[in-house]
């Protein structure tokens, strides 16, 4: 599930972050991690958009199952 994937990624990132803090300080390490996380999120979004010829709200809704799998996210659709 996406939740388990994020747990694994977080554990890995924590180790890297701690080593960066020890080497370059907390402020610089935080800035680097923030930039990396933003880039990874943008890449993931681009990959999802590339799965269809015409990105749309319907395509986005169809992808929500990935985020809710395993109880990672609970969504209550009020209006679509």
Coordinates of C-alpha atoms in Angstrom, one line a residue:
X1 CA 0.0 0.0 0.0
X2 CA 1.0 3.6 -0.4
X3 CA 1.1 3.9 3.4
X4 CA 3.6 1.1 3.8
X5 CA 5.7 2.6 0.9
X6 CA 5.7 5.9 2.7
X7 CA 6.8 4.3 6.0
X8 CA 9.7 2.7 4.2
X9 CA 10.7 5.9 2.5
X10 CA 10.4 7.9 5.7
X11 CA 12.7 5.5 7.6
X12 CA 15.3 5.7 4.8
X13 CA 15.0 9.5 4.5
X14 CA 15.4 9.9 8.3
X15 CA 18.7 8.1 8.2
X16 CA 20.0 10.3 5.4
X17 CA 18.6 13.5 7.1
X18 CA 20.4 12.6 10.3
X19 CA 23.7 12.1 8.5
X20 CA 23.3 15.4 6.6
X21 CA 22.6 17.2 9.9
X22 CA 25.8 15.9 11.4
X23 CA 27.7 16.9 8.3
X24 CA 26.2 20.3 7.2
X25 CA 23.8 21.3 10.0
X26 CA 20.1 21.2 10.5
X27 CA 19.1 24.3 8.4
X28 CA 21.0 23.2 5.3
X29 CA 19.8 19.6 5.7
X30 CA 16.2 20.7 6.1
X31 CA 16.4 22.9 2.9
X32 CA 17.8 20.0 0.9
X33 CA 15.2 17.6 2.1
X34 CA 12.4 20.0 1.4
X35 CA 13.6 20.5 -2.2
X36 CA 14.0 16.8 -2.7
X37 CA 10.5 16.0 -1.3
X38 CA 8.9 18.7 -3.6
X39 CA 10.7 17.3 -6.7
X40 CA 9.6 13.7 -5.8
X41 CA 6.0 14.8 -5.4
X42 CA 6.1 16.7 -8.7
X43 CA 7.6 13.6 -10.4
X44 CA 4.9 11.3 -9.0
X45 CA 2.2 13.7 -10.1
X46 CA 3.7 13.8 -13.6
X47 CA 3.9 10.1 -13.8
X48 CA 0.2 9.7 -12.8
X49 CA -0.8 12.3 -15.4
X50 CA 1.2 10.5 -18.0
X51 CA -0.9 7.3 -17.5
X52 CA -3.6 8.9 -19.6
X53 CA -3.8 10.7 -22.9
X54 CA -6.1 13.4 -21.4
X55 CA -5.5 14.1 -17.7
X56 CA -8.8 15.1 -16.2
X57 CA -10.7 15.2 -12.9
X58 CA -12.2 11.7 -13.8
X59 CA -8.6 10.3 -14.1
X60 CA -7.7 11.9 -10.8
X61 CA -10.7 10.3 -9.1
X62 CA -9.9 6.9 -10.6
X63 CA -6.4 7.1 -9.0
X64 CA -7.8 7.7 -5.5
X65 CA -8.0 4.0 -4.9
X66 CA -4.2 4.0 -4.7
X67 CA -4.3 6.5 -1.8
X68 CA -7.1 4.8 0.1
X69 CA -5.8 1.2 -0.1
X70 CA -4.9 -0.3 3.2
X71 CA -6.7 2.5 5.1
X72 CA -4.0 5.0 4.2
X73 CA -6.5 7.7 3.6
X74 CA -10.3 7.9 4.2
X75 CA -12.3 10.0 1.8
X76 CA -16.0 10.9 2.0
X77 CA -17.2 12.1 -1.4
X78 CA -19.8 14.8 -0.7
X79 CA -20.2 16.0 -4.3
X80 CA -18.5 15.0 -7.5

